[in-house]
Amino acid sequence: MFDVGWQELMLIGVVALVVVGPKDLPLALRTGAKWVRKARGLAREFQTGVNEVIREAELEEIKEQVKKQVEEVQAFDPAKEAEKFLDPDSELARELRLMDGSAGMDDPKPAATEEAAGPLPPPAGNAAPKADG
Protein backbone atom coordinates (compact mmCIF):
# COMPACT_ATOMS: atom_id res chain seq x y z
CA MET A 1 0.00 0.00 0.00
CA PHE A 2 2.59 2.55 1.06
CA ASP A 3 5.94 2.30 -0.65
CA VAL A 4 8.14 3.63 2.13
CA GLY A 5 11.81 2.65 2.18
CA TRP A 6 14.35 2.95 4.97
CA GLN A 7 15.46 6.42 3.81
CA GLU A 8 11.91 7.79 4.09
CA LEU A 9 11.52 6.20 7.54
CA MET A 10 14.77 7.82 8.67
CA LEU A 11 13.57 11.22 7.44
CA ILE A 12 10.21 10.81 9.23
CA GLY A 13 12.05 9.81 12.44
CA VAL A 14 14.34 12.86 12.31
CA VAL A 15 11.42 15.23 11.66
CA ALA A 16 9.40 13.64 14.50
CA LEU A 17 12.40 13.95 16.84
CA VAL A 18 12.84 17.64 15.98
CA VAL A 19 9.10 18.53 16.10
CA VAL A 20 8.01 16.48 19.14
CA GLY A 21 11.28 16.40 21.01
CA PRO A 22 13.24 13.52 22.49
CA LYS A 23 11.41 13.68 25.83
CA ASP A 24 7.84 13.29 24.40
CA LEU A 25 8.68 11.06 21.41
CA PRO A 26 7.98 7.70 23.19
CA LEU A 27 4.58 8.98 24.37
CA ALA A 28 3.75 10.19 20.84
CA LEU A 29 4.73 6.82 19.37
CA ARG A 30 2.56 5.00 21.94
CA THR A 31 -0.40 7.24 21.14
CA GLY A 32 0.11 6.71 17.40
CA ALA A 33 0.27 2.93 17.92
CA LYS A 34 -3.05 3.04 19.86
CA TRP A 35 -4.70 4.91 16.99
CA VAL A 36 -3.37 2.42 14.46
CA ARG A 37 -4.65 -0.47 16.63
CA LYS A 38 -8.11 1.15 16.88
CA ALA A 39 -8.23 1.76 13.13
CA ARG A 40 -7.29 -1.86 12.41
CA GLY A 41 -9.88 -3.13 14.92
CA LEU A 42 -12.61 -1.01 13.33
CA ALA A 43 -11.62 -2.20 9.85
CA ARG A 44 -11.66 -5.84 11.04
CA GLU A 45 -15.09 -5.35 12.68
CA PHE A 46 -16.46 -3.72 9.54
CA GLN A 47 -15.09 -6.55 7.36
CA THR A 48 -16.62 -9.15 9.69
CA GLY A 49 -20.00 -7.40 9.48
CA VAL A 50 -19.86 -7.25 5.69
CA ASN A 51 -18.90 -10.93 5.49
CA GLU A 52 -21.80 -11.85 7.78
CA VAL A 53 -24.29 -9.90 5.66
CA ILE A 54 -22.98 -11.63 2.52
CA ARG A 55 -23.25 -15.05 4.16
CA GLU A 56 -26.82 -14.36 5.31
CA ALA A 57 -27.78 -13.17 1.83
CA GLU A 58 -26.33 -16.35 0.33
CA LEU A 59 -28.19 -18.47 2.90
CA GLU A 60 -31.46 -16.70 2.09
CA GLU A 61 -30.85 -17.31 -1.62
CA ILE A 62 -30.11 -20.99 -1.00
CA LYS A 63 -33.20 -21.23 1.24
CA GLU A 64 -35.40 -19.81 -1.54
CA GLN A 65 -33.92 -22.23 -4.09
CA VAL A 66 -34.55 -25.21 -1.81
CA LYS A 67 -38.10 -24.01 -1.13
CA LYS A 68 -38.79 -23.80 -4.89
CA GLN A 69 -37.37 -27.28 -5.43
CA VAL A 70 -39.50 -28.73 -2.62
CA GLU A 71 -42.61 -27.10 -4.11
CA GLU A 72 -41.76 -28.55 -7.54
CA VAL A 73 -41.35 -32.03 -6.06
CA GLN A 74 -44.63 -31.74 -4.14
CA ALA A 75 -46.46 -30.59 -7.27
CA PHE A 76 -45.02 -33.41 -9.41
CA ASP A 77 -47.68 -35.86 -10.59
CA PRO A 78 -46.21 -38.87 -12.41
CA ALA A 79 -49.52 -39.78 -14.06
CA LYS A 80 -49.93 -36.31 -15.56
CA GLU A 81 -46.32 -36.27 -16.69
CA ALA A 82 -46.79 -39.65 -18.37
CA GLU A 83 -49.95 -38.47 -20.09
CA LYS A 84 -48.06 -35.56 -21.61
CA PHE A 85 -45.92 -38.01 -23.56
CA LEU A 86 -48.62 -40.57 -24.36
CA ASP A 87 -51.48 -40.55 -26.78
CA PRO A 88 -54.51 -39.55 -24.64
CA ASP A 89 -56.61 -42.36 -26.16
CA SER A 90 -54.02 -45.11 -25.61
CA GLU A 91 -54.57 -48.06 -23.30
CA LEU A 92 -51.83 -46.94 -20.89
CA ALA A 93 -53.32 -43.49 -20.58
CA ARG A 94 -56.72 -45.00 -19.70
CA GLU A 95 -55.13 -47.28 -17.12
CA LEU A 96 -53.37 -44.32 -15.55
CA ARG A 97 -56.67 -42.46 -15.32
CA LEU A 98 -58.27 -45.54 -13.73
CA MET A 99 -55.46 -45.82 -11.18
CA ASP A 100 -55.75 -42.10 -10.47
CA GLY A 101 -59.52 -42.44 -10.07
CA SER A 102 -60.20 -39.81 -12.70
CA ALA A 103 -61.91 -42.10 -15.22
CA GLY A 104 -65.04 -40.35 -16.38
CA MET A 105 -67.57 -40.11 -19.13
CA ASP A 106 -65.03 -38.90 -21.68
CA ASP A 107 -63.22 -42.28 -21.75
CA PRO A 108 -63.77 -44.09 -25.07
CA LYS A 109 -64.09 -47.49 -23.34
CA PRO A 110 -65.70 -48.09 -19.96
CA ALA A 111 -63.65 -49.87 -17.27
CA ALA A 112 -65.59 -53.16 -17.61
CA THR A 113 -64.75 -53.38 -21.32
CA GLU A 114 -61.06 -52.81 -20.57
CA GLU A 115 -60.97 -55.70 -18.12
CA ALA A 116 -62.77 -57.98 -20.55
CA ALA A 117 -60.45 -57.04 -23.40
CA GLY A 118 -57.64 -59.10 -21.91
CA PRO A 119 -53.97 -58.36 -21.51
CA LEU A 120 -52.32 -55.47 -23.28
CA PRO A 121 -50.31 -56.21 -26.43
CA PRO A 122 -46.52 -56.17 -26.00
CA PRO A 123 -44.91 -52.77 -26.41
CA ALA A 124 -43.63 -51.85 -29.83
CA GLY A 125 -39.89 -51.63 -30.28
CA ASN A 126 -36.87 -53.77 -29.52
CA ALA A 127 -38.07 -54.94 -26.09
CA ALA A 128 -38.30 -58.73 -25.93
CA PRO A 129 -40.89 -60.32 -23.63
CA LYS A 130 -39.43 -61.63 -20.37
CA ALA A 131 -39.64 -65.35 -19.65
CA ASP A 132 -41.25 -66.32 -16.33
CA GLY A 133 -38.81 -68.03 -14.14
CSV table of N, CA and C in Angstrom, one decimal:
chain,number,residue,atom,x,y,z
A,1,MET,N,0.8,-1.2,0.0
A,1,MET,CA,0.0,0.0,0.0
A,1,MET,C,0.9,1.2,0.0
A,2,PHE,N,1.7,1.4,1.0
A,2,PHE,CA,2.6,2.6,1.1
A,2,PHE,C,4.0,2.0,0.7
A,3,ASP,N,4.6,2.7,-0.2
A,3,ASP,CA,5.9,2.3,-0.7
A,3,ASP,C,6.9,3.2,0.1
A,4,VAL,N,7.2,2.8,1.3
A,4,VAL,CA,8.1,3.6,2.1
A,4,VAL,C,9.4,2.8,2.4
A,5,GLY,N,10.5,3.3,2.0
A,5,GLY,CA,11.8,2.6,2.2
A,5,GLY,C,12.5,3.1,3.5
A,6,TRP,N,13.7,2.6,3.7
A,6,TRP,CA,14.4,2.9,5.0
A,6,TRP,C,14.8,4.4,5.0
A,7,GLN,N,15.1,5.0,3.8
A,7,GLN,CA,15.5,6.4,3.8
A,7,GLN,C,14.3,7.3,4.2
A,8,GLU,N,13.1,7.0,3.7
A,8,GLU,CA,11.9,7.8,4.1
A,8,GLU,C,11.6,7.6,5.6
A,9,LEU,N,11.7,6.4,6.1
A,9,LEU,CA,11.5,6.2,7.5
A,9,LEU,C,12.5,7.0,8.4
A,10,MET,N,13.8,7.1,8.0
A,10,MET,CA,14.8,7.8,8.7
A,10,MET,C,14.4,9.3,8.7
A,11,LEU,N,14.0,9.8,7.5
A,11,LEU,CA,13.6,11.2,7.4
A,11,LEU,C,12.4,11.5,8.3
A,12,ILE,N,11.4,10.6,8.4
A,12,ILE,CA,10.2,10.8,9.2
A,12,ILE,C,10.6,10.8,10.7
A,13,GLY,N,11.6,9.9,11.1
A,13,GLY,CA,12.1,9.8,12.4
A,13,GLY,C,12.8,11.1,12.9
A,14,VAL,N,13.6,11.6,12.0
A,14,VAL,CA,14.3,12.9,12.3
A,14,VAL,C,13.4,14.0,12.5
A,15,VAL,N,12.4,14.2,11.6
A,15,VAL,CA,11.4,15.2,11.7
A,15,VAL,C,10.6,15.1,12.9
A,16,ALA,N,10.2,13.9,13.3
A,16,ALA,CA,9.4,13.6,14.5
A,16,ALA,C,10.2,14.0,15.7
A,17,LEU,N,11.5,13.6,15.7
A,17,LEU,CA,12.4,14.0,16.8
A,17,LEU,C,12.6,15.5,17.0
A,18,VAL,N,12.7,16.2,15.9
A,18,VAL,CA,12.8,17.6,16.0
A,18,VAL,C,11.5,18.3,16.4
A,19,VAL,N,10.4,17.9,15.8
A,19,VAL,CA,9.1,18.5,16.1
A,19,VAL,C,8.6,18.2,17.5
A,20,VAL,N,8.6,16.9,17.9
A,20,VAL,CA,8.0,16.5,19.1
A,20,VAL,C,9.0,16.6,20.3
A,21,GLY,N,10.2,16.3,20.0
A,21,GLY,CA,11.3,16.4,21.0
A,21,GLY,C,11.6,15.0,21.5
A,22,PRO,N,12.8,14.8,22.0
A,22,PRO,CA,13.2,13.5,22.5
A,22,PRO,C,12.5,13.1,23.8
A,23,LYS,N,12.1,14.0,24.6
A,23,LYS,CA,11.4,13.7,25.8
A,23,LYS,C,10.0,13.1,25.6
A,24,ASP,N,9.2,13.7,24.6
A,24,ASP,CA,7.8,13.3,24.4
A,24,ASP,C,7.7,12.3,23.2
A,25,LEU,N,8.8,12.0,22.6
A,25,LEU,CA,8.7,11.1,21.4
A,25,LEU,C,8.1,9.7,21.8
A,26,PRO,N,8.6,9.0,22.9
A,26,PRO,CA,8.0,7.7,23.2
A,26,PRO,C,6.5,7.8,23.4
A,27,LEU,N,6.0,8.8,24.1
A,27,LEU,CA,4.6,9.0,24.4
A,27,LEU,C,3.8,9.2,23.0
A,28,ALA,N,4.4,10.0,22.1
A,28,ALA,CA,3.7,10.2,20.8
A,28,ALA,C,3.7,8.9,20.0
A,29,LEU,N,4.7,8.1,20.1
A,29,LEU,CA,4.7,6.8,19.4
A,29,LEU,C,3.7,5.9,20.0
A,30,ARG,N,3.6,5.8,21.3
A,30,ARG,CA,2.6,5.0,21.9
A,30,ARG,C,1.2,5.4,21.5
A,31,THR,N,0.9,6.7,21.5
A,31,THR,CA,-0.4,7.2,21.1
A,31,THR,C,-0.7,6.9,19.7
A,32,GLY,N,0.3,7.1,18.8
A,32,GLY,CA,0.1,6.7,17.4
A,32,GLY,C,-0.2,5.2,17.2
A,33,ALA,N,0.5,4.4,18.0
A,33,ALA,CA,0.3,2.9,17.9
A,33,ALA,C,-1.1,2.6,18.4
A,34,LYS,N,-1.7,3.3,19.4
A,34,LYS,CA,-3.0,3.0,19.9
A,34,LYS,C,-4.0,3.4,18.7
A,35,TRP,N,-3.8,4.5,18.1
A,35,TRP,CA,-4.7,4.9,17.0
A,35,TRP,C,-4.7,3.9,15.8
A,36,VAL,N,-3.5,3.4,15.5
A,36,VAL,CA,-3.4,2.4,14.5
A,36,VAL,C,-4.1,1.1,14.9
A,37,ARG,N,-4.0,0.7,16.1
A,37,ARG,CA,-4.7,-0.5,16.6
A,37,ARG,C,-6.2,-0.3,16.5
A,38,LYS,N,-6.7,0.9,17.0
A,38,LYS,CA,-8.1,1.1,16.9
A,38,LYS,C,-8.6,1.1,15.4
A,39,ALA,N,-7.8,1.7,14.5
A,39,ALA,CA,-8.2,1.8,13.1
A,39,ALA,C,-8.3,0.3,12.6
A,40,ARG,N,-7.3,-0.5,12.9
A,40,ARG,CA,-7.3,-1.9,12.4
A,40,ARG,C,-8.5,-2.7,13.0
A,41,GLY,N,-8.8,-2.4,14.3
A,41,GLY,CA,-9.9,-3.1,14.9
A,41,GLY,C,-11.2,-2.8,14.3
A,42,LEU,N,-11.4,-1.4,14.0
A,42,LEU,CA,-12.6,-1.0,13.3
A,42,LEU,C,-12.7,-1.6,11.9
A,43,ALA,N,-11.6,-1.6,11.2
A,43,ALA,CA,-11.6,-2.2,9.9
A,43,ALA,C,-12.0,-3.7,9.9
A,44,ARG,N,-11.4,-4.4,10.9
A,44,ARG,CA,-11.7,-5.8,11.0
A,44,ARG,C,-13.1,-6.1,11.4
A,45,GLU,N,-13.7,-5.2,12.3
A,45,GLU,CA,-15.1,-5.4,12.7
A,45,GLU,C,-16.0,-5.1,11.5
A,46,PHE,N,-15.7,-4.0,10.7
A,46,PHE,CA,-16.5,-3.7,9.5
A,46,PHE,C,-16.4,-4.9,8.5
A,47,GLN,N,-15.2,-5.4,8.3
A,47,GLN,CA,-15.1,-6.5,7.4
A,47,GLN,C,-15.9,-7.8,7.8
A,48,THR,N,-15.9,-8.0,9.1
A,48,THR,CA,-16.6,-9.1,9.7
A,48,THR,C,-18.1,-8.9,9.5
A,49,GLY,N,-18.6,-7.7,9.7
A,49,GLY,CA,-20.0,-7.4,9.5
A,49,GLY,C,-20.4,-7.6,8.0
A,50,VAL,N,-19.6,-7.1,7.1
A,50,VAL,CA,-19.9,-7.3,5.7
A,50,VAL,C,-19.9,-8.7,5.3
A,51,ASN,N,-18.9,-9.5,5.8
A,51,ASN,CA,-18.9,-10.9,5.5
A,51,ASN,C,-20.1,-11.6,6.0
A,52,GLU,N,-20.6,-11.2,7.2
A,52,GLU,CA,-21.8,-11.9,7.8
A,52,GLU,C,-23.0,-11.5,6.9
A,53,VAL,N,-23.1,-10.3,6.5
A,53,VAL,CA,-24.3,-9.9,5.7
A,53,VAL,C,-24.3,-10.7,4.3
A,54,ILE,N,-23.1,-10.9,3.8
A,54,ILE,CA,-23.0,-11.6,2.5
A,54,ILE,C,-23.4,-13.1,2.8
A,55,ARG,N,-22.9,-13.7,3.9
A,55,ARG,CA,-23.2,-15.0,4.2
A,55,ARG,C,-24.7,-15.2,4.4
A,56,GLU,N,-25.4,-14.3,5.1
A,56,GLU,CA,-26.8,-14.4,5.3
A,56,GLU,C,-27.6,-14.2,4.0
A,57,ALA,N,-27.1,-13.3,3.1
A,57,ALA,CA,-27.8,-13.2,1.8
A,57,ALA,C,-27.7,-14.4,1.0
A,58,GLU,N,-26.5,-15.1,1.0
A,58,GLU,CA,-26.3,-16.3,0.3
A,58,GLU,C,-27.2,-17.4,0.9
A,59,LEU,N,-27.3,-17.5,2.2
A,59,LEU,CA,-28.2,-18.5,2.9
A,59,LEU,C,-29.6,-18.2,2.5
A,60,GLU,N,-30.1,-17.0,2.5
A,60,GLU,CA,-31.5,-16.7,2.1
A,60,GLU,C,-31.7,-17.1,0.6
A,61,GLU,N,-30.7,-16.9,-0.2
A,61,GLU,CA,-30.9,-17.3,-1.6
A,61,GLU,C,-30.9,-18.8,-1.7
A,62,ILE,N,-30.1,-19.5,-1.0
A,62,ILE,CA,-30.1,-21.0,-1.0
A,62,ILE,C,-31.4,-21.5,-0.4
A,63,LYS,N,-31.9,-20.8,0.6
A,63,LYS,CA,-33.2,-21.2,1.2
A,63,LYS,C,-34.3,-21.1,0.2
A,64,GLU,N,-34.3,-20.0,-0.5
A,64,GLU,CA,-35.4,-19.8,-1.5
A,64,GLU,C,-35.3,-20.9,-2.6
A,65,GLN,N,-34.1,-21.2,-3.1
A,65,GLN,CA,-33.9,-22.2,-4.1
A,65,GLN,C,-34.4,-23.6,-3.6
A,66,VAL,N,-34.1,-23.9,-2.4
A,66,VAL,CA,-34.5,-25.2,-1.8
A,66,VAL,C,-36.1,-25.2,-1.7
A,67,LYS,N,-36.6,-24.1,-1.3
A,67,LYS,CA,-38.1,-24.0,-1.1
A,67,LYS,C,-38.8,-24.2,-2.5
A,68,LYS,N,-38.2,-23.6,-3.5
A,68,LYS,CA,-38.8,-23.8,-4.9
A,68,LYS,C,-38.7,-25.3,-5.3
A,69,GLN,N,-37.5,-25.9,-5.0
A,69,GLN,CA,-37.4,-27.3,-5.4
A,69,GLN,C,-38.3,-28.2,-4.7
A,70,VAL,N,-38.6,-27.9,-3.4
A,70,VAL,CA,-39.5,-28.7,-2.6
A,70,VAL,C,-40.9,-28.6,-3.2
A,71,GLU,N,-41.3,-27.3,-3.5
A,71,GLU,CA,-42.6,-27.1,-4.1
A,71,GLU,C,-42.8,-27.8,-5.4
A,72,GLU,N,-41.7,-27.8,-6.3
A,72,GLU,CA,-41.8,-28.6,-7.5
A,72,GLU,C,-41.9,-30.0,-7.3
A,73,VAL,N,-41.2,-30.6,-6.3
A,73,VAL,CA,-41.3,-32.0,-6.1
A,73,VAL,C,-42.7,-32.4,-5.5
A,74,GLN,N,-43.3,-31.5,-4.7
A,74,GLN,CA,-44.6,-31.7,-4.1
A,74,GLN,C,-45.7,-31.6,-5.2
A,75,ALA,N,-45.5,-30.8,-6.2
A,75,ALA,CA,-46.5,-30.6,-7.3
A,75,ALA,C,-46.3,-31.6,-8.4
A,76,PHE,N,-45.3,-32.4,-8.4
A,76,PHE,CA,-45.0,-33.4,-9.4
A,76,PHE,C,-46.0,-34.5,-9.4
A,77,ASP,N,-46.7,-34.8,-10.5
A,77,ASP,CA,-47.7,-35.9,-10.6
A,77,ASP,C,-47.2,-36.8,-11.7
A,78,PRO,N,-46.7,-38.0,-11.4
A,78,PRO,CA,-46.2,-38.9,-12.4
A,78,PRO,C,-47.2,-39.2,-13.5
A,79,ALA,N,-48.5,-39.4,-13.1
A,79,ALA,CA,-49.5,-39.8,-14.1
A,79,ALA,C,-49.7,-38.7,-15.1
A,80,LYS,N,-49.8,-37.4,-14.6
A,80,LYS,CA,-49.9,-36.3,-15.6
A,80,LYS,C,-48.7,-36.2,-16.5
A,81,GLU,N,-47.5,-36.3,-15.9
A,81,GLU,CA,-46.3,-36.3,-16.7
A,81,GLU,C,-46.3,-37.4,-17.7
A,82,ALA,N,-46.8,-38.6,-17.4
A,82,ALA,CA,-46.8,-39.7,-18.4
A,82,ALA,C,-47.8,-39.4,-19.5
A,83,GLU,N,-48.9,-38.8,-19.1
A,83,GLU,CA,-50.0,-38.5,-20.1
A,83,GLU,C,-49.5,-37.4,-21.1
A,84,LYS,N,-48.6,-36.6,-20.7
A,84,LYS,CA,-48.1,-35.6,-21.6
A,84,LYS,C,-47.4,-36.2,-22.8
A,85,PHE,N,-46.7,-37.4,-22.5
A,85,PHE,CA,-45.9,-38.0,-23.6
A,85,PHE,C,-46.7,-39.2,-24.2
A,86,LEU,N,-47.9,-39.5,-23.8
A,86,LEU,CA,-48.6,-40.6,-24.4
A,86,LEU,C,-49.8,-40.0,-25.2
A,87,ASP,N,-50.3,-40.9,-26.0
A,87,ASP,CA,-51.5,-40.6,-26.8
A,87,ASP,C,-52.6,-40.6,-25.8
A,88,PRO,N,-53.5,-39.6,-25.7
A,88,PRO,CA,-54.5,-39.5,-24.6
A,88,PRO,C,-55.5,-40.7,-24.8
A,89,ASP,N,-55.6,-41.3,-26.0
A,89,ASP,CA,-56.6,-42.4,-26.2
A,89,ASP,C,-56.0,-43.7,-26.1
A,90,SER,N,-54.7,-43.8,-25.7
A,90,SER,CA,-54.0,-45.1,-25.6
A,90,SER,C,-54.5,-45.9,-24.4
A,91,GLU,N,-54.2,-47.2,-24.4
A,91,GLU,CA,-54.6,-48.1,-23.3
A,91,GLU,C,-53.9,-47.6,-22.0
A,92,LEU,N,-52.6,-47.3,-22.1
A,92,LEU,CA,-51.8,-46.9,-20.9
A,92,LEU,C,-52.4,-45.7,-20.3
A,93,ALA,N,-52.8,-44.7,-21.1
A,93,ALA,CA,-53.3,-43.5,-20.6
A,93,ALA,C,-54.6,-43.8,-19.8
A,94,ARG,N,-55.5,-44.7,-20.4
A,94,ARG,CA,-56.7,-45.0,-19.7
A,94,ARG,C,-56.5,-45.7,-18.4
A,95,GLU,N,-55.5,-46.6,-18.4
A,95,GLU,CA,-55.1,-47.3,-17.1
A,95,GLU,C,-54.6,-46.3,-16.1
A,96,LEU,N,-53.8,-45.3,-16.5
A,96,LEU,CA,-53.4,-44.3,-15.6
A,96,LEU,C,-54.5,-43.5,-15.0
A,97,ARG,N,-55.5,-43.2,-15.8
A,97,ARG,CA,-56.7,-42.5,-15.3
A,97,ARG,C,-57.5,-43.3,-14.4
A,98,LEU,N,-57.6,-44.6,-14.6
A,98,LEU,CA,-58.3,-45.5,-13.7
A,98,LEU,C,-57.6,-45.6,-12.4
A,99,MET,N,-56.2,-45.7,-12.4
A,99,MET,CA,-55.5,-45.8,-11.2
A,99,MET,C,-55.6,-44.5,-10.4
A,100,ASP,N,-55.7,-43.4,-11.1
A,100,ASP,CA,-55.7,-42.1,-10.5
A,100,ASP,C,-57.2,-41.9,-10.0
A,101,GLY,N,-58.1,-42.6,-10.5
A,101,GLY,CA,-59.5,-42.4,-10.1
A,101,GLY,C,-60.2,-41.3,-10.8
A,102,SER,N,-59.6,-40.9,-11.9
A,102,SER,CA,-60.2,-39.8,-12.7
A,102,SER,C,-60.9,-40.3,-14.0
A,103,ALA,N,-61.2,-41.6,-14.0
A,103,ALA,CA,-61.9,-42.1,-15.2
A,103,ALA,C,-63.3,-41.5,-15.2
A,104,GLY,N,-63.7,-41.0,-16.3
A,104,GLY,CA,-65.0,-40.3,-16.4
A,104,GLY,C,-65.8,-40.7,-17.6
A,105,MET,N,-66.7,-39.9,-18.0
A,105,MET,CA,-67.6,-40.1,-19.1
A,105,MET,C,-66.8,-39.9,-20.5
A,106,ASP,N,-65.7,-39.2,-20.4
A,106,ASP,CA,-65.0,-38.9,-21.7
A,106,ASP,C,-64.1,-40.1,-22.1
A,107,ASP,N,-64.0,-41.1,-21.3
A,107,ASP,CA,-63.2,-42.3,-21.7
A,107,ASP,C,-63.9,-43.0,-22.9
A,108,PRO,N,-63.1,-43.4,-23.9
A,108,PRO,CA,-63.8,-44.1,-25.1
A,108,PRO,C,-64.3,-45.5,-24.7
A,109,LYS,N,-63.6,-46.2,-23.8
A,109,LYS,CA,-64.1,-47.5,-23.3
A,109,LYS,C,-64.4,-47.4,-21.9
A,110,PRO,N,-65.5,-48.0,-21.4
A,110,PRO,CA,-65.7,-48.1,-20.0
A,110,PRO,C,-64.7,-49.1,-19.3
A,111,ALA,N,-64.6,-49.0,-18.0
A,111,ALA,CA,-63.6,-49.9,-17.3
A,111,ALA,C,-64.0,-51.4,-17.4
A,112,ALA,N,-65.2,-51.8,-17.5
A,112,ALA,CA,-65.6,-53.2,-17.6
A,112,ALA,C,-65.1,-53.7,-19.0
A,113,THR,N,-65.2,-52.9,-20.0
A,113,THR,CA,-64.8,-53.4,-21.3
A,113,THR,C,-63.2,-53.6,-21.3
A,114,GLU,N,-62.5,-52.7,-20.6
A,114,GLU,CA,-61.1,-52.8,-20.6
A,114,GLU,C,-60.6,-54.1,-19.9
A,115,GLU,N,-61.3,-54.5,-18.8
A,115,GLU,CA,-61.0,-55.7,-18.1
A,115,GLU,C,-61.3,-56.9,-19.0
A,116,ALA,N,-62.4,-56.9,-19.7
A,116,ALA,CA,-62.8,-58.0,-20.6
A,116,ALA,C,-61.9,-58.1,-21.8
A,117,ALA,N,-61.2,-57.0,-22.2
A,117,ALA,CA,-60.4,-57.0,-23.4
A,117,ALA,C,-59.2,-57.9,-23.3
A,118,GLY,N,-58.8,-58.2,-22.1
A,118,GLY,CA,-57.6,-59.1,-21.9
A,118,GLY,C,-56.4,-58.3,-21.7
A,119,PRO,N,-55.3,-59.0,-21.8
A,119,PRO,CA,-54.0,-58.4,-21.5
A,119,PRO,C,-53.6,-57.4,-22.6
A,120,LEU,N,-52.8,-56.4,-22.3
A,120,LEU,CA,-52.3,-55.5,-23.3
A,120,LEU,C,-51.3,-56.1,-24.2
A,121,PRO,N,-51.3,-55.7,-25.5
A,121,PRO,CA,-50.3,-56.2,-26.4
A,121,PRO,C,-48.9,-55.8,-26.0
A,122,PRO,N,-47.9,-56.5,-26.4
A,122,PRO,CA,-46.5,-56.2,-26.0
A,122,PRO,C,-46.2,-54.8,-26.6
A,123,PRO,N,-45.3,-54.1,-25.9
A,123,PRO,CA,-44.9,-52.8,-26.4
A,123,PRO,C,-44.1,-52.9,-27.7
A,124,ALA,N,-44.3,-51.9,-28.5
A,124,ALA,CA,-43.6,-51.9,-29.8
A,124,ALA,C,-42.2,-51.5,-29.6
A,125,GLY,N,-41.3,-52.0,-30.4
A,125,GLY,CA,-39.9,-51.6,-30.3
A,125,GLY,C,-39.0,-52.9,-30.2
A,126,ASN,N,-37.8,-52.7,-29.6
A,126,ASN,CA,-36.9,-53.8,-29.5
A,126,ASN,C,-37.0,-54.6,-28.2
A,127,ALA,N,-37.9,-54.2,-27.4
A,127,ALA,CA,-38.1,-54.9,-26.1
A,127,ALA,C,-38.6,-56.3,-26.3
A,128,ALA,N,-37.9,-57.3,-25.8
A,128,ALA,CA,-38.3,-58.7,-25.9
A,128,ALA,C,-39.1,-59.1,-24.7
A,129,PRO,N,-40.1,-59.9,-24.8
A,129,PRO,CA,-40.9,-60.3,-23.6
A,129,PRO,C,-40.0,-61.1,-22.7
A,130,LYS,N,-40.2,-60.9,-21.4
A,130,LYS,CA,-39.4,-61.6,-20.4
A,130,LYS,C,-40.0,-63.0,-20.2
A,131,ALA,N,-39.2,-64.0,-19.9
A,131,ALA,CA,-39.6,-65.3,-19.6
A,131,ALA,C,-39.9,-65.5,-18.2
A,132,ASP,N,-41.0,-66.1,-17.8
A,132,ASP,CA,-41.2,-66.3,-16.3
A,132,ASP,C,-40.3,-67.3,-15.8
A,133,GLY,N,-39.7,-67.0,-14.6
A,133,GLY,CA,-38.8,-68.0,-14.1
A,133,GLY,C,-38.4,-67.8,-12.8
